[in-house]
Amino acid sequence: MRSFVLLPGFMCDSDLWTDMVLDLEALGSLHYGNVYEDSSLEGMAQRVLADAPDRFVLVGFSMGGFVARVLTLMAPERVTGVAFIASSARGYSDEERARRQAGYRPGDRPPPAAGTVTTAMGLHPDREADPVLLDRLRNMQRRLGPEVRKRQAALIRRDGYADLERITCPSLVVACRQDRLRTFAETERMAQHLPRSSFAILEDCGHMAPLEKPKELTALLAAWLHRTGL
């Protein structure tokens, strides 16, 4: 039986994957990585590994892709394949990290006043005010709370493109065409550095692919698994 380990993005909990669960469970068993108790990528990777199956396909979304890179190199004998969704290996500057810690939204926007969030840059421009998606994003943040935000915002993200060249298992890189939080170029660059990569694009999709295009994203994963024999 194939096993998946799912790694969410910044301030996202398991609800990120809800709309993909039924289709993913047809492909294998699901395990949700704990990225909530550590303030370093290495600490997150070690904690996830401690609870993971012996061998598994790793799926990292956004911040989870940074963790996935570190984890795959930490235990290459356990990761049969790794998928990076709307992610990057670009290093974050001290200024970017400080702004994240101060609560600024990506794109250098100041933190909104409490209760005034009416749009989300992480969504496609046509969906940035979608009340259902906004509620799901807000509820994930509320459930995780300020301590998890503090830990995740403290992450030091160093440039990791050279590290990708040491990942030898099959990999999938998924870019989202209307992603406003991650440049297309930096995601595409991941595929160029991974030795056994496939590259796919989700059209009409903002950053939050598992919420915006769950069926299409699952189909990309399934096709990659079939193509690579994972």
Short mmCIF file of C-alpha atoms in Angstrom, two decimals:
data_model
loop_
_atom_site.label_atom_id
_atom_site.label_comp_id
_atom_site.label_asym_id
_atom_site.label_seq_id
_atom_site.Cartn_x
_atom_site.Cartn_y
_atom_site.Cartn_z
CA MET A 1 0.00 0.00 0.00
CA ARG A 2 1.36 3.41 -1.00
CA SER A 3 1.64 5.99 1.76
CA PHE A 4 1.58 9.77 1.49
CA VAL A 5 2.95 12.29 3.97
CA LEU A 6 1.33 15.69 3.46
CA LEU A 7 3.12 18.87 4.54
CA PRO A 8 0.99 22.05 4.63
CA GLY A 9 1.90 25.68 4.05
CA PHE A 10 2.31 28.57 6.47
CA MET A 11 -0.56 28.67 8.98
CA CYS A 12 -2.46 25.86 7.30
CA ASP A 13 -3.76 22.76 9.07
CA SER A 14 -5.22 19.52 7.72
CA ASP A 15 -8.27 21.33 6.31
CA LEU A 16 -5.95 22.44 3.51
CA TRP A 17 -6.29 18.93 2.06
CA THR A 18 -9.98 18.26 2.81
CA ASP A 19 -11.20 18.53 -0.78
CA MET A 20 -8.47 16.14 -1.97
CA VAL A 21 -8.86 13.45 0.68
CA LEU A 22 -11.32 11.11 -1.06
CA ASP A 23 -9.34 11.06 -4.31
CA LEU A 24 -5.98 10.79 -2.54
CA GLU A 25 -7.19 7.92 -0.35
CA ALA A 26 -7.90 5.99 -3.55
CA LEU A 27 -4.16 6.28 -4.24
CA GLY A 28 -2.81 5.44 -0.79
CA SER A 29 -2.96 6.04 2.95
CA LEU A 30 -2.65 9.62 4.19
CA HIS A 31 -0.43 10.92 6.97
CA TYR A 32 -0.38 14.56 8.05
CA GLY A 33 3.01 16.00 8.94
CA ASN A 34 3.33 17.95 12.20
CA VAL A 35 4.97 21.28 11.28
CA TYR A 36 3.55 23.18 14.23
CA GLU A 37 5.92 22.62 17.15
CA ASP A 38 9.30 23.62 15.72
CA SER A 39 10.88 26.87 14.55
CA SER A 40 13.42 25.36 12.14
CA LEU A 41 13.06 23.39 8.93
CA GLU A 42 15.35 20.69 10.34
CA GLY A 43 13.27 20.38 13.51
CA MET A 44 10.07 20.10 11.49
CA ALA A 45 11.62 17.46 9.21
CA GLN A 46 12.83 15.36 12.14
CA ARG A 47 9.44 15.48 13.85
CA VAL A 48 7.62 14.49 10.66
CA LEU A 49 10.04 11.60 10.09
CA ALA A 50 9.52 10.30 13.62
CA ASP A 51 5.81 9.75 12.90
CA ALA A 52 6.01 8.80 9.23
CA PRO A 53 5.71 5.33 7.64
CA ASP A 54 8.91 3.49 6.74
CA ARG A 55 8.61 4.55 3.10
CA PHE A 56 6.35 7.18 1.61
CA VAL A 57 5.63 9.72 -1.10
CA LEU A 58 6.14 13.23 0.27
CA VAL A 59 3.87 16.09 -0.79
CA GLY A 60 4.88 19.58 0.30
CA PHE A 61 2.76 22.67 -0.31
CA SER A 62 4.41 26.12 -0.15
CA MET A 63 6.29 26.21 3.21
CA GLY A 64 5.82 22.45 3.31
CA GLY A 65 7.96 22.24 0.18
CA PHE A 66 10.87 23.81 2.07
CA VAL A 67 10.43 21.17 4.76
CA ALA A 68 10.13 18.45 2.10
CA ARG A 69 13.48 19.41 0.58
CA VAL A 70 15.24 19.14 3.94
CA LEU A 71 13.45 15.92 4.90
CA THR A 72 14.17 14.17 1.59
CA LEU A 73 17.89 14.84 1.97
CA MET A 74 17.76 13.83 5.63
CA ALA A 75 16.24 10.39 4.90
CA PRO A 76 16.53 9.63 1.15
CA GLU A 77 16.08 5.92 1.77
CA ARG A 78 12.55 6.53 3.08
CA VAL A 79 11.21 9.01 0.51
CA THR A 80 10.19 7.21 -2.67
CA GLY A 81 9.09 10.40 -4.44
CA VAL A 82 8.54 14.05 -3.58
CA ALA A 83 6.07 16.62 -4.93
CA PHE A 84 6.58 20.37 -4.49
CA ILE A 85 3.38 22.41 -4.90
CA ALA A 86 3.52 26.21 -5.27
CA SER A 87 6.85 26.12 -3.50
CA SER A 88 10.38 27.42 -3.94
CA ALA A 89 13.97 26.95 -2.86
CA ARG A 90 14.74 30.68 -2.80
CA GLY A 91 16.42 32.03 0.28
CA TYR A 92 14.49 34.58 2.31
CA SER A 93 16.22 37.82 3.27
CA ASP A 94 16.45 38.98 6.88
CA GLU A 95 14.01 41.75 5.97
CA GLU A 96 11.45 39.30 4.57
CA ARG A 97 11.73 37.17 7.68
CA ALA A 98 11.32 40.20 9.94
CA ARG A 99 8.24 41.29 8.06
CA ARG A 100 6.73 37.81 8.34
CA GLN A 101 7.44 37.84 12.08
CA ALA A 102 5.78 41.26 12.37
CA GLY A 103 2.67 39.85 10.72
CA TYR A 104 3.03 41.48 7.32
CA ARG A 105 1.33 39.72 4.46
CA PRO A 106 3.44 38.64 1.48
CA GLY A 107 3.89 41.48 -0.99
CA ASP A 108 5.00 43.93 1.71
CA ARG A 109 1.48 44.82 2.74
CA PRO A 110 1.09 45.90 6.36
CA PRO A 111 -0.77 43.56 8.70
CA PRO A 112 -4.51 44.21 8.57
CA ALA A 113 -6.41 45.35 11.62
CA ALA A 114 -8.21 42.57 13.46
CA GLY A 115 -11.40 41.51 11.74
CA THR A 116 -10.83 43.57 8.59
CA VAL A 117 -9.41 40.92 6.23
CA THR A 118 -11.66 41.00 3.19
CA THR A 119 -9.30 39.61 0.52
CA ALA A 120 -6.49 37.08 0.38
CA MET A 121 -3.44 37.57 -1.86
CA GLY A 122 -2.94 33.81 -1.74
CA LEU A 123 -6.06 33.27 -3.86
CA HIS A 124 -6.61 33.84 -7.57
CA PRO A 125 -7.62 37.50 -8.17
CA ASP A 126 -11.12 36.37 -9.15
CA ARG A 127 -11.45 34.42 -5.88
CA GLU A 128 -9.63 36.70 -3.44
CA ALA A 129 -12.90 37.77 -1.81
CA ASP A 130 -14.63 34.38 -1.96
CA PRO A 131 -16.34 34.15 1.46
CA VAL A 132 -16.09 30.35 1.71
CA LEU A 133 -12.38 30.24 0.91
CA LEU A 134 -11.67 33.25 3.14
CA ASP A 135 -13.47 31.56 6.04
CA ARG A 136 -11.40 28.41 5.58
CA LEU A 137 -8.17 30.40 5.56
CA ARG A 138 -9.19 32.41 8.64
CA ASN A 139 -10.35 29.31 10.53
CA MET A 140 -7.07 27.50 9.92
CA GLN A 141 -5.21 30.51 11.28
CA ARG A 142 -7.50 30.75 14.31
CA ARG A 143 -7.13 27.06 15.13
CA LEU A 144 -3.34 27.18 14.93
CA GLY A 145 -3.07 30.41 16.90
CA PRO A 146 -0.32 32.93 17.65
CA GLU A 147 2.27 30.49 19.01
CA VAL A 148 2.34 28.43 15.81
CA ARG A 149 2.47 31.65 13.78
CA LYS A 150 5.44 32.81 15.83
CA ARG A 151 7.32 29.54 15.31
CA GLN A 152 6.62 29.31 11.59
CA ALA A 153 7.43 32.97 10.99
CA ALA A 154 10.81 32.44 12.66
CA LEU A 155 11.93 29.89 10.05
CA ILE A 156 15.26 30.65 8.41
CA ARG A 157 14.93 29.76 4.73
CA ARG A 158 18.31 29.63 3.04
CA ASP A 159 18.78 29.24 -0.70
CA GLY A 160 18.36 25.54 -1.45
CA TYR A 161 18.55 25.23 -5.22
CA ALA A 162 21.92 23.48 -5.06
CA ASP A 163 20.48 21.05 -2.49
CA LEU A 164 17.78 20.03 -4.96
CA GLU A 165 20.47 18.60 -7.22
CA ARG A 166 21.13 15.93 -4.57
CA ILE A 167 17.52 14.67 -4.56
CA THR A 168 17.62 11.57 -6.73
CA CYS A 169 14.10 10.16 -6.31
CA PRO A 170 11.36 11.09 -8.81
CA SER A 171 10.00 14.58 -8.17
CA LEU A 172 7.05 16.66 -9.30
CA VAL A 173 7.01 20.46 -9.32
CA VAL A 174 3.64 22.18 -9.66
CA ALA A 175 3.41 25.90 -10.42
CA CYS A 176 0.19 27.92 -10.29
CA ARG A 177 -0.28 30.35 -13.15
CA GLN A 178 -1.87 33.18 -11.11
CA ASP A 179 0.21 32.65 -7.94
CA ARG A 180 0.85 36.10 -6.44
CA LEU A 181 2.91 34.84 -3.50
CA ARG A 182 5.42 32.75 -5.44
CA THR A 183 6.94 33.79 -8.75
CA PHE A 184 6.53 31.37 -11.62
CA ALA A 185 10.26 31.60 -12.31
CA GLU A 186 11.36 30.46 -8.85
CA THR A 187 9.03 27.45 -8.91
CA GLU A 188 10.05 26.53 -12.44
CA ARG A 189 13.69 26.82 -11.37
CA MET A 190 13.12 24.00 -8.87
CA ALA A 191 12.34 21.60 -11.70
CA GLN A 192 15.49 22.66 -13.50
CA HIS A 193 17.64 21.71 -10.51
CA LEU A 194 15.95 18.40 -9.64
CA PRO A 195 17.60 15.48 -11.49
CA ARG A 196 14.41 13.44 -12.04
CA SER A 197 11.75 16.11 -12.16
CA SER A 198 8.42 16.54 -13.87
CA PHE A 199 6.98 20.04 -14.18
CA ALA A 200 3.27 20.87 -14.35
CA ILE A 201 1.20 24.05 -14.36
CA LEU A 202 -2.20 24.60 -12.78
CA GLU A 203 -4.03 27.16 -14.89
CA ASP A 204 -6.57 29.61 -13.47
CA CYS A 205 -5.16 29.01 -9.99
CA GLY A 206 -3.70 31.24 -7.31
CA HIS A 207 -1.26 30.13 -4.63
CA MET A 208 -3.72 28.04 -2.61
CA ALA A 209 -3.91 25.13 -5.05
CA PRO A 210 -5.30 22.48 -2.65
CA LEU A 211 -8.26 24.79 -1.88
CA GLU A 212 -8.72 26.29 -5.35
CA LYS A 213 -8.06 23.34 -7.67
CA PRO A 214 -8.19 20.15 -5.55
CA LYS A 215 -9.43 17.82 -8.30
CA GLU A 216 -6.94 19.09 -10.85
CA LEU A 217 -4.07 18.92 -8.37
CA THR A 218 -4.91 15.35 -7.38
CA ALA A 219 -5.08 14.39 -11.05
CA LEU A 220 -1.57 15.79 -11.59
CA LEU A 221 -0.29 13.76 -8.64
CA ALA A 222 -2.01 10.60 -9.87
CA ALA A 223 -0.62 10.98 -13.39
CA TRP A 224 2.90 11.52 -12.00
CA LEU A 225 2.63 8.43 -9.78
CA HIS A 226 1.50 6.34 -12.74
CA ARG A 227 4.16 7.73 -15.04
CA THR A 228 7.01 7.11 -12.62
CA GLY A 229 5.78 3.79 -11.24
CA LEU A 230 5.66 5.08 -7.69
#
